[in-house]
Coordinates of N, CA, C and O in Angstrom, one line a residue:
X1 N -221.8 128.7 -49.0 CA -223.1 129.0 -48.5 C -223.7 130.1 -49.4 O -223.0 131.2 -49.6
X2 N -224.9 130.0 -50.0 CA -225.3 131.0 -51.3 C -226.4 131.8 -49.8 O -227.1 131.3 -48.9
X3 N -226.2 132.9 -50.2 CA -227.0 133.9 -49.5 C -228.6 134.9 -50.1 O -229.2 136.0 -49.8
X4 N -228.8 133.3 -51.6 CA -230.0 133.2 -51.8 C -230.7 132.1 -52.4 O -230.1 131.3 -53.1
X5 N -232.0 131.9 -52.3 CA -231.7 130.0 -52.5 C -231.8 130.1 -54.5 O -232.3 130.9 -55.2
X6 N -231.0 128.6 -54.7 CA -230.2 128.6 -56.2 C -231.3 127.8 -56.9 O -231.8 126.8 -56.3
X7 N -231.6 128.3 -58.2 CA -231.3 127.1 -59.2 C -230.7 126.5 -59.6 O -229.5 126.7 -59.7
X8 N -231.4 125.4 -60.2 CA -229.7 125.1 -60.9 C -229.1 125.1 -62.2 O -228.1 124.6 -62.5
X9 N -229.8 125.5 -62.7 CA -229.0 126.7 -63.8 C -228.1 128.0 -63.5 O -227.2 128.4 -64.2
X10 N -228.5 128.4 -62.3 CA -228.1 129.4 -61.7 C -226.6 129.6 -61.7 O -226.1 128.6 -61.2
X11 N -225.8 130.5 -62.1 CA -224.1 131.2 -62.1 C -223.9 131.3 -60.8 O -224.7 132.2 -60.2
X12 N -222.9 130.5 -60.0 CA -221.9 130.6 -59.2 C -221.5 131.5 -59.3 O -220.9 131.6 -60.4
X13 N -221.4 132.5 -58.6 CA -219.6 134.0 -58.7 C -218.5 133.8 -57.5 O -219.1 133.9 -56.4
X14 N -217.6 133.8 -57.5 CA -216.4 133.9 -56.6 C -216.0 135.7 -56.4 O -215.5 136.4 -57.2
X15 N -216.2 135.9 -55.4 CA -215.3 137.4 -55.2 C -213.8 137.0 -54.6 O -213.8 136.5 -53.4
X16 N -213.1 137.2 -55.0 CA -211.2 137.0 -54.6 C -211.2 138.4 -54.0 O -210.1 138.7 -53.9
X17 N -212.1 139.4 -53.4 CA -211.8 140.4 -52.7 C -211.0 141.3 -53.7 O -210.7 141.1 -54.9
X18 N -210.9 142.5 -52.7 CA -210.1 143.7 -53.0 C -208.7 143.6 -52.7 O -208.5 144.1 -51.6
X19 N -207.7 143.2 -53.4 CA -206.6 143.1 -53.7 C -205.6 143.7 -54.7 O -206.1 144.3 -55.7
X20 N -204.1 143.5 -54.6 CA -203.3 144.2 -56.0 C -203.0 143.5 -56.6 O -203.0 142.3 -56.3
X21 N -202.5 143.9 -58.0 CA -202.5 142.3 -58.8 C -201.4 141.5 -57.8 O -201.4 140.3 -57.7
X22 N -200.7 142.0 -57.4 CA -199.2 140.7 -57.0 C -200.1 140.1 -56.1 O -199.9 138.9 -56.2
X23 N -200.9 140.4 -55.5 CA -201.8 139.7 -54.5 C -202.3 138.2 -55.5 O -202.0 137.0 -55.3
X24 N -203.1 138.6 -56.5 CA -203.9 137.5 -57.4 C -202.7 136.8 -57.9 O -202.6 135.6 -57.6
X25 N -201.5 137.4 -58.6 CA -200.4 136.2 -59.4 C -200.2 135.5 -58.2 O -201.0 134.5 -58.0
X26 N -199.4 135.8 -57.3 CA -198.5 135.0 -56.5 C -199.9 133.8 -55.4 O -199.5 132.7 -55.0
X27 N -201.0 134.2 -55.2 CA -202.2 132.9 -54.5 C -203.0 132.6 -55.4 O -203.6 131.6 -55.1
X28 N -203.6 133.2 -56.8 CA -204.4 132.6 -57.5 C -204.0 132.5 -59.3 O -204.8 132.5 -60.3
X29 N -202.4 132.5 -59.2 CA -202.2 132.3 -60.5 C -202.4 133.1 -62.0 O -201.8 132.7 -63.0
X30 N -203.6 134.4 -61.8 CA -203.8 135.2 -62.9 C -204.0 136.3 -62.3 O -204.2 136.2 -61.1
X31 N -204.1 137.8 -62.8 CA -203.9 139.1 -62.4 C -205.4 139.2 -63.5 O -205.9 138.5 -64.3
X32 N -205.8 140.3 -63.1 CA -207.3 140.6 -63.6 C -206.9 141.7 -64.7 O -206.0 142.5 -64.3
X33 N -207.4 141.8 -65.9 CA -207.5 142.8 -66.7 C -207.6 144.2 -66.1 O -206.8 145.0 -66.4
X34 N -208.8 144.5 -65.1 CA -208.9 145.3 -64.8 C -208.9 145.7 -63.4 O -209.9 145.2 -62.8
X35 N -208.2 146.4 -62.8 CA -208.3 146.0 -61.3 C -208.3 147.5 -60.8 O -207.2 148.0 -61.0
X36 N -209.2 148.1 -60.3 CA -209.2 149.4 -59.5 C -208.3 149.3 -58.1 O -208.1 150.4 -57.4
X37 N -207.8 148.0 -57.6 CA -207.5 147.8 -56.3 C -206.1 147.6 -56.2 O -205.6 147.4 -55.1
X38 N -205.3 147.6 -57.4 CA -204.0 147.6 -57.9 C -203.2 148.9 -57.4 O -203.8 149.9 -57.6
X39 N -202.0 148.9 -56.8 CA -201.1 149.8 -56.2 C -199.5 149.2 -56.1 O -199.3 148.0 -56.2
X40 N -198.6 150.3 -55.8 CA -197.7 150.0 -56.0 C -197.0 151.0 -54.2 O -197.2 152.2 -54.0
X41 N -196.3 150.2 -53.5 CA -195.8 150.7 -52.4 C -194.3 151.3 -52.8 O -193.4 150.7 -53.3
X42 N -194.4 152.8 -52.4 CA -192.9 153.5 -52.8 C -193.0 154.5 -51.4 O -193.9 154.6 -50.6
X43 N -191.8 155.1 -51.5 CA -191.6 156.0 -50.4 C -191.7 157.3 -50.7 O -191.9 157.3 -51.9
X44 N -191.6 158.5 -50.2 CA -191.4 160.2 -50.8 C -190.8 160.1 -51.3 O -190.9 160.2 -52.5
X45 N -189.7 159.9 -50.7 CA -188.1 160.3 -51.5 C -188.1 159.8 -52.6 O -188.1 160.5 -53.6
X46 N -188.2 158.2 -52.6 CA -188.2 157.4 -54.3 C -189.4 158.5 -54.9 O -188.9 159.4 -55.6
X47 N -190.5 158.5 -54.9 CA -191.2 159.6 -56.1 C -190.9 160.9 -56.0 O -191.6 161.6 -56.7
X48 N -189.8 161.6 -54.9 CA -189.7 162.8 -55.4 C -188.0 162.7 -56.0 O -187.4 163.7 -56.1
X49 N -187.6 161.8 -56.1 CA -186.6 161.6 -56.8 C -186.4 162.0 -58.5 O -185.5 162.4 -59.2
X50 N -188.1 161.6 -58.6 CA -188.0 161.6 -60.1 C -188.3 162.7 -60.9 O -188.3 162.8 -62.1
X51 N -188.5 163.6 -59.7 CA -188.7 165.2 -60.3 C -187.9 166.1 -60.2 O -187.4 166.2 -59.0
X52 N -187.4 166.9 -61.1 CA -186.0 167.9 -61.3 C -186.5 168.6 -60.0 O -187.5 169.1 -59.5
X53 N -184.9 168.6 -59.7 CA -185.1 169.8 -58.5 C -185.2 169.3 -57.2 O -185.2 170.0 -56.1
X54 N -185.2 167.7 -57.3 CA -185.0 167.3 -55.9 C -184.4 167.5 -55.2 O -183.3 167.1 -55.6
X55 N -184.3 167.8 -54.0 CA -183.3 168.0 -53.2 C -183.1 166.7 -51.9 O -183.9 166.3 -51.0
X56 N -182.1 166.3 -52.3 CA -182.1 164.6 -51.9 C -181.8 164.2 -50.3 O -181.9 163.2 -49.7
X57 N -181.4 165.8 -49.9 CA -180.8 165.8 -48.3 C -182.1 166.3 -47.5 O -181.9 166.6 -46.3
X58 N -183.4 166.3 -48.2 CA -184.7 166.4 -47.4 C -184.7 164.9 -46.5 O -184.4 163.8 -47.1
X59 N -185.1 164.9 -45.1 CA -185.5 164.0 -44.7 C -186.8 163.6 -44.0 O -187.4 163.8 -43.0
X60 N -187.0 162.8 -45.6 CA -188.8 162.3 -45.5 C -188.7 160.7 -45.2 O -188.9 160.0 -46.1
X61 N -188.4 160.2 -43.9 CA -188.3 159.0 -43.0 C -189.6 159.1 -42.5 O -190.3 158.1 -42.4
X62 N -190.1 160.6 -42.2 CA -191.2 160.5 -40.9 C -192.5 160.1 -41.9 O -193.5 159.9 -41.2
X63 N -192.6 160.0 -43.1 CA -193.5 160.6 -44.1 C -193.8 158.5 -44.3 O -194.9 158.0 -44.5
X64 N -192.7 157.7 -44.2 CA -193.3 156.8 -44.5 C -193.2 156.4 -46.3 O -192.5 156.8 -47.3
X65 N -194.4 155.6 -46.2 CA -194.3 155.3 -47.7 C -195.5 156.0 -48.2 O -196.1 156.9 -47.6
X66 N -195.8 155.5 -49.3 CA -197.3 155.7 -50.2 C -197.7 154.9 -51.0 O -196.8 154.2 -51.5
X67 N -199.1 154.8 -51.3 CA -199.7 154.2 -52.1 C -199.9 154.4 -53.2 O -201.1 154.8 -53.2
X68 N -199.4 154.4 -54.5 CA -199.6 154.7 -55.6 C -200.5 153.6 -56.5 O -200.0 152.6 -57.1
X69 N -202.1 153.9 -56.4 CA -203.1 153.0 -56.8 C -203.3 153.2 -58.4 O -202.8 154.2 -58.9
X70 N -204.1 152.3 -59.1 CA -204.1 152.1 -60.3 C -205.8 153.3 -60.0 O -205.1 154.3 -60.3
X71 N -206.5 153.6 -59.8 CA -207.8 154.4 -59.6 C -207.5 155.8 -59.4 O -208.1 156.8 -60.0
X72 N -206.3 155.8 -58.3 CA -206.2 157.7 -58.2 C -204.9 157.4 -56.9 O -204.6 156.4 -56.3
X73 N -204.4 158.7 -56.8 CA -203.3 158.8 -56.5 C -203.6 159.0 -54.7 O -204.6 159.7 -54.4
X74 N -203.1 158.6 -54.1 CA -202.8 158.4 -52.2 C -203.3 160.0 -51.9 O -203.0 160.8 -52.7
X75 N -204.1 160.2 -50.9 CA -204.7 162.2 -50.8 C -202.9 162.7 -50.0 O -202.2 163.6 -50.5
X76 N -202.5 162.0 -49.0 CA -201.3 162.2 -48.6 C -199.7 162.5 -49.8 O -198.7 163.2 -49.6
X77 N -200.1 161.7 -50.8 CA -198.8 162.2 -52.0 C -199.0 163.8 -52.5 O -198.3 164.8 -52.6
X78 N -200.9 163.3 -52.8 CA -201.6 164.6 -53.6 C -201.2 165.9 -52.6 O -200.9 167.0 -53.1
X79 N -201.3 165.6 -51.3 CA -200.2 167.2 -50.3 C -199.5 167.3 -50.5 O -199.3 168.2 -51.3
X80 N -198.3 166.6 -50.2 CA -196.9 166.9 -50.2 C -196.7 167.1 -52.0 O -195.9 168.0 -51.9
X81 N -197.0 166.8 -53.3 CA -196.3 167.2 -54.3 C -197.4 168.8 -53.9 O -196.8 169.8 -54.1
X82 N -198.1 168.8 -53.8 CA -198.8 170.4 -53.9 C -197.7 171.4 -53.2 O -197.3 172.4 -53.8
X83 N -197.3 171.0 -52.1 CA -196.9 171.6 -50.8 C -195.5 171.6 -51.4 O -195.0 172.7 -51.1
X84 N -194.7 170.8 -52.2 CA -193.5 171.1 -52.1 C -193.5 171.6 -54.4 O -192.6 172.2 -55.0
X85 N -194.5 171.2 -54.7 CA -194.4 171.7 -56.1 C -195.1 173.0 -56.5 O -195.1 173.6 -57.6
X86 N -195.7 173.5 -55.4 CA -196.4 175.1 -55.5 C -195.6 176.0 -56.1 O -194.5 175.7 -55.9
X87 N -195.7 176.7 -56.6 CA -195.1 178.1 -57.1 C -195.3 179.9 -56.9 O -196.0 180.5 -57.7
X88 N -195.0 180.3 -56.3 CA -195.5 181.6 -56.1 C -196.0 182.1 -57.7 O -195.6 182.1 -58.8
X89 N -197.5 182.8 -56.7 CA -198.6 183.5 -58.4 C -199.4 181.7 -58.5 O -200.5 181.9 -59.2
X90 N -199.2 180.6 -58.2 CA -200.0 179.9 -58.8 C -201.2 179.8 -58.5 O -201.4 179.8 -57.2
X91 N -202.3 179.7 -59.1 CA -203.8 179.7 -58.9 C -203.9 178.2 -58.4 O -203.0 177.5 -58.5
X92 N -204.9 177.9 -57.8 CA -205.1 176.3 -57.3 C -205.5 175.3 -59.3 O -205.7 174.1 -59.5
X93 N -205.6 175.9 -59.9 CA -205.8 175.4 -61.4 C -204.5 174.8 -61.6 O -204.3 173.6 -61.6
X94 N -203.3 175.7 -61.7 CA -202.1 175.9 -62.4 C -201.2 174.7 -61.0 O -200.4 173.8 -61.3
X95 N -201.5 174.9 -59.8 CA -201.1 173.9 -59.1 C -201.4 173.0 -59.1 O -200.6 172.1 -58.7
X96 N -202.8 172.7 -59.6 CA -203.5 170.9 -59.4 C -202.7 170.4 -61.1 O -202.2 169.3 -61.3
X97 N -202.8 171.3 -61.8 CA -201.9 170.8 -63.2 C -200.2 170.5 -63.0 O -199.3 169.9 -63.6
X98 N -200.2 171.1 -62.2 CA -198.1 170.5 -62.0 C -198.3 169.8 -61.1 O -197.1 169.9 -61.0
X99 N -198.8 168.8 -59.9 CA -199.0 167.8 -59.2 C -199.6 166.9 -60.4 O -199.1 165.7 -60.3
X100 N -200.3 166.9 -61.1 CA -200.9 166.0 -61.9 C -199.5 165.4 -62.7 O -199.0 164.3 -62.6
X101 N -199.2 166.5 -63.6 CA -198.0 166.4 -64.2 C -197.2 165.2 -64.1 O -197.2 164.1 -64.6
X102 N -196.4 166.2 -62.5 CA -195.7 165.5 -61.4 C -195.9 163.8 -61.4 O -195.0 163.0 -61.6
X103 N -197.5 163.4 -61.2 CA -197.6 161.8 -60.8 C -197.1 161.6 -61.9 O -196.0 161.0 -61.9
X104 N -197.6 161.9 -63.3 CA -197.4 161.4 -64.5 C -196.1 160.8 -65.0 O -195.8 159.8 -65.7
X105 N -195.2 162.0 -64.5 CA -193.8 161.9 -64.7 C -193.1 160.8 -63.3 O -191.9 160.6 -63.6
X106 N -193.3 160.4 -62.5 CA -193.1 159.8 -61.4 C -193.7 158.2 -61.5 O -193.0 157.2 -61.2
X107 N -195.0 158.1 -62.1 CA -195.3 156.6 -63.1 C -194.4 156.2 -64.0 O -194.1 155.0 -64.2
X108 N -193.9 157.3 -64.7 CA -193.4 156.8 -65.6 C -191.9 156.0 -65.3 O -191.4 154.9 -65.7
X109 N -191.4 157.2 -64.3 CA -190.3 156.6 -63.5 C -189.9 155.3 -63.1 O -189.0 154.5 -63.3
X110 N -191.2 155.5 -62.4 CA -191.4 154.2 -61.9 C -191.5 152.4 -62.7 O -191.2 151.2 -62.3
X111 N -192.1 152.9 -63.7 CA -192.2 152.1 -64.3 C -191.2 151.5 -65.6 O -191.3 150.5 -66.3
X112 N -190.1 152.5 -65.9 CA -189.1 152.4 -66.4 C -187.7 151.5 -65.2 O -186.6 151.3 -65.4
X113 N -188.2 151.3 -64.5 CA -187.4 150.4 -63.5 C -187.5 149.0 -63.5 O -186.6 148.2 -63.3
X114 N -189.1 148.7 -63.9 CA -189.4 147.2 -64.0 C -188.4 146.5 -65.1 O -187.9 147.1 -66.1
X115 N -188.2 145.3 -64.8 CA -186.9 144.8 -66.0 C -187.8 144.0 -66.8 O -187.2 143.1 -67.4
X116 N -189.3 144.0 -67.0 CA -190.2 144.1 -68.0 C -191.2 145.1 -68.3 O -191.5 145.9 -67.4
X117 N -191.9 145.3 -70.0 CA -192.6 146.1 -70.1 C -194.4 145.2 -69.6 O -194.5 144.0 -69.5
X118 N -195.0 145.9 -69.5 CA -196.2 145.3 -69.4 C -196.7 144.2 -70.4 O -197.4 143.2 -70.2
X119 N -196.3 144.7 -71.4 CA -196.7 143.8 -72.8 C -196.1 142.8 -72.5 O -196.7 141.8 -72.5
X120 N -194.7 142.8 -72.0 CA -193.9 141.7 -72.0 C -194.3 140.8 -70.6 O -193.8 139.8 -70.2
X121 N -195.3 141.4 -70.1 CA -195.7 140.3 -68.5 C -196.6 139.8 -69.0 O -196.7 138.6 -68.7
X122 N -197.6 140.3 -70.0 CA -198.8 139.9 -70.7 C -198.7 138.4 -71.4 O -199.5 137.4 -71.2
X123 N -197.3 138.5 -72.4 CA -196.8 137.6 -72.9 C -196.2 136.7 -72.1 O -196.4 135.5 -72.5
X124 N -195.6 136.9 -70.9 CA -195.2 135.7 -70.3 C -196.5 135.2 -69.2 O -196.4 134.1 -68.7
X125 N -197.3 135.7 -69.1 CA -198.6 135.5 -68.5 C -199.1 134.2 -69.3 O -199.3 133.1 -69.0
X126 N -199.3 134.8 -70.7 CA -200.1 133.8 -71.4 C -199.3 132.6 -71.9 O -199.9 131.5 -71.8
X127 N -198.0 132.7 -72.3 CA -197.4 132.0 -72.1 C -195.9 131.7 -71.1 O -194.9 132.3 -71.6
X128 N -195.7 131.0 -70.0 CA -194.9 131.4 -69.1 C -193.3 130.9 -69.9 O -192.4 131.7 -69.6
X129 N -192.9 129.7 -70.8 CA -192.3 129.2 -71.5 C -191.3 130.3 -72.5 O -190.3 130.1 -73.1
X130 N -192.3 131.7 -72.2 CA -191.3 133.1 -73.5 C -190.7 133.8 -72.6 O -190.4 135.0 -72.8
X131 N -190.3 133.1 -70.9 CA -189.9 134.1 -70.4 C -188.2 133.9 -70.4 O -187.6 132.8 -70.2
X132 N -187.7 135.0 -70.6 CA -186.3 134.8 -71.1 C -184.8 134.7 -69.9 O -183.6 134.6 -70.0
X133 N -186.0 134.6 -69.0 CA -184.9 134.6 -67.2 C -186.2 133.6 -66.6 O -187.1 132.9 -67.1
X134 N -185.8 134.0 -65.3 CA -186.0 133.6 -64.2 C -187.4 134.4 -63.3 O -188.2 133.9 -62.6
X135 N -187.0 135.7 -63.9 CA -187.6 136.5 -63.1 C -189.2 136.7 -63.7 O -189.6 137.3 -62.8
X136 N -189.9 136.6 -64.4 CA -191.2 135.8 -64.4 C -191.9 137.6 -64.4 O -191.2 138.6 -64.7
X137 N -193.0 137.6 -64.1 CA -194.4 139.0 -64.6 C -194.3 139.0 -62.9 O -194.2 138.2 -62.1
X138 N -194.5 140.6 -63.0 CA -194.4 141.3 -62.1 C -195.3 141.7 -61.3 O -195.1 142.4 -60.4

């Protein structure tokens, strides 16, 4: 139903909504170049694992997971790394720069876990035939 009347020359557009890419691979087959709506579900512990100094016997059960989005980082991560990465003497400058840090180093983490690089999902994207298992783009 067009919600204005068409020519017919007129461009069709489809919105597939606000979704993550695994949302688009696995029901429509292609992931978008660019997607603001892209996230990755992890827990505290797994992202504060990845920073020196963790202390592994904290228990963050009650805390749940988080959203780590491709646009900007969960406001609930952005507390708790402030809250537990503060420093005594730190200015709110010098603190918003070591939480920043922090995600930086925690992406990276993260993404050193996938048993592909992105280049390499690109490639088996475009062609699915170069993938060298089973286990297919992420």
């Amino acid at each position: 139903v067009a919600l204005r009347y068409m020519q017919p020359e007129d461009a069709v557009t489809y919105s597939y909504g606000e979704h993550p890419n695994e949302h688009f691979l696995l029901y429509y087959g292609f992931v978008p170049a660019e997607n603001p709506y892209d996230f990755v579900n992890v827990t505290f512990s797994k992202v504060l694992s990845f920073l020196p100094g963790y202390d592994e016997t904290l228990d963050l059960k009650e805390f749940g997971g988080v959203l780590l989005r491709a646009n900007a980082p969960d406001v609930s991560l952005l507390q708790v790394l402030h809250a537990v990465l503060r420093e005594a003497g730190d200015d709110d400058a010098a603190a918003q720069a070591r939480v920043l840090k922090a995600i930086a180093q925690v992406c990276r983490g993260l993404e050193q876990e996938y048993p592909t690089t992105a280049e390499e999902d690109e490639t088996i994207l475009q062609d699915p035939s170069k993938s060298g298992s089973s286990a297919g783009a992420v």
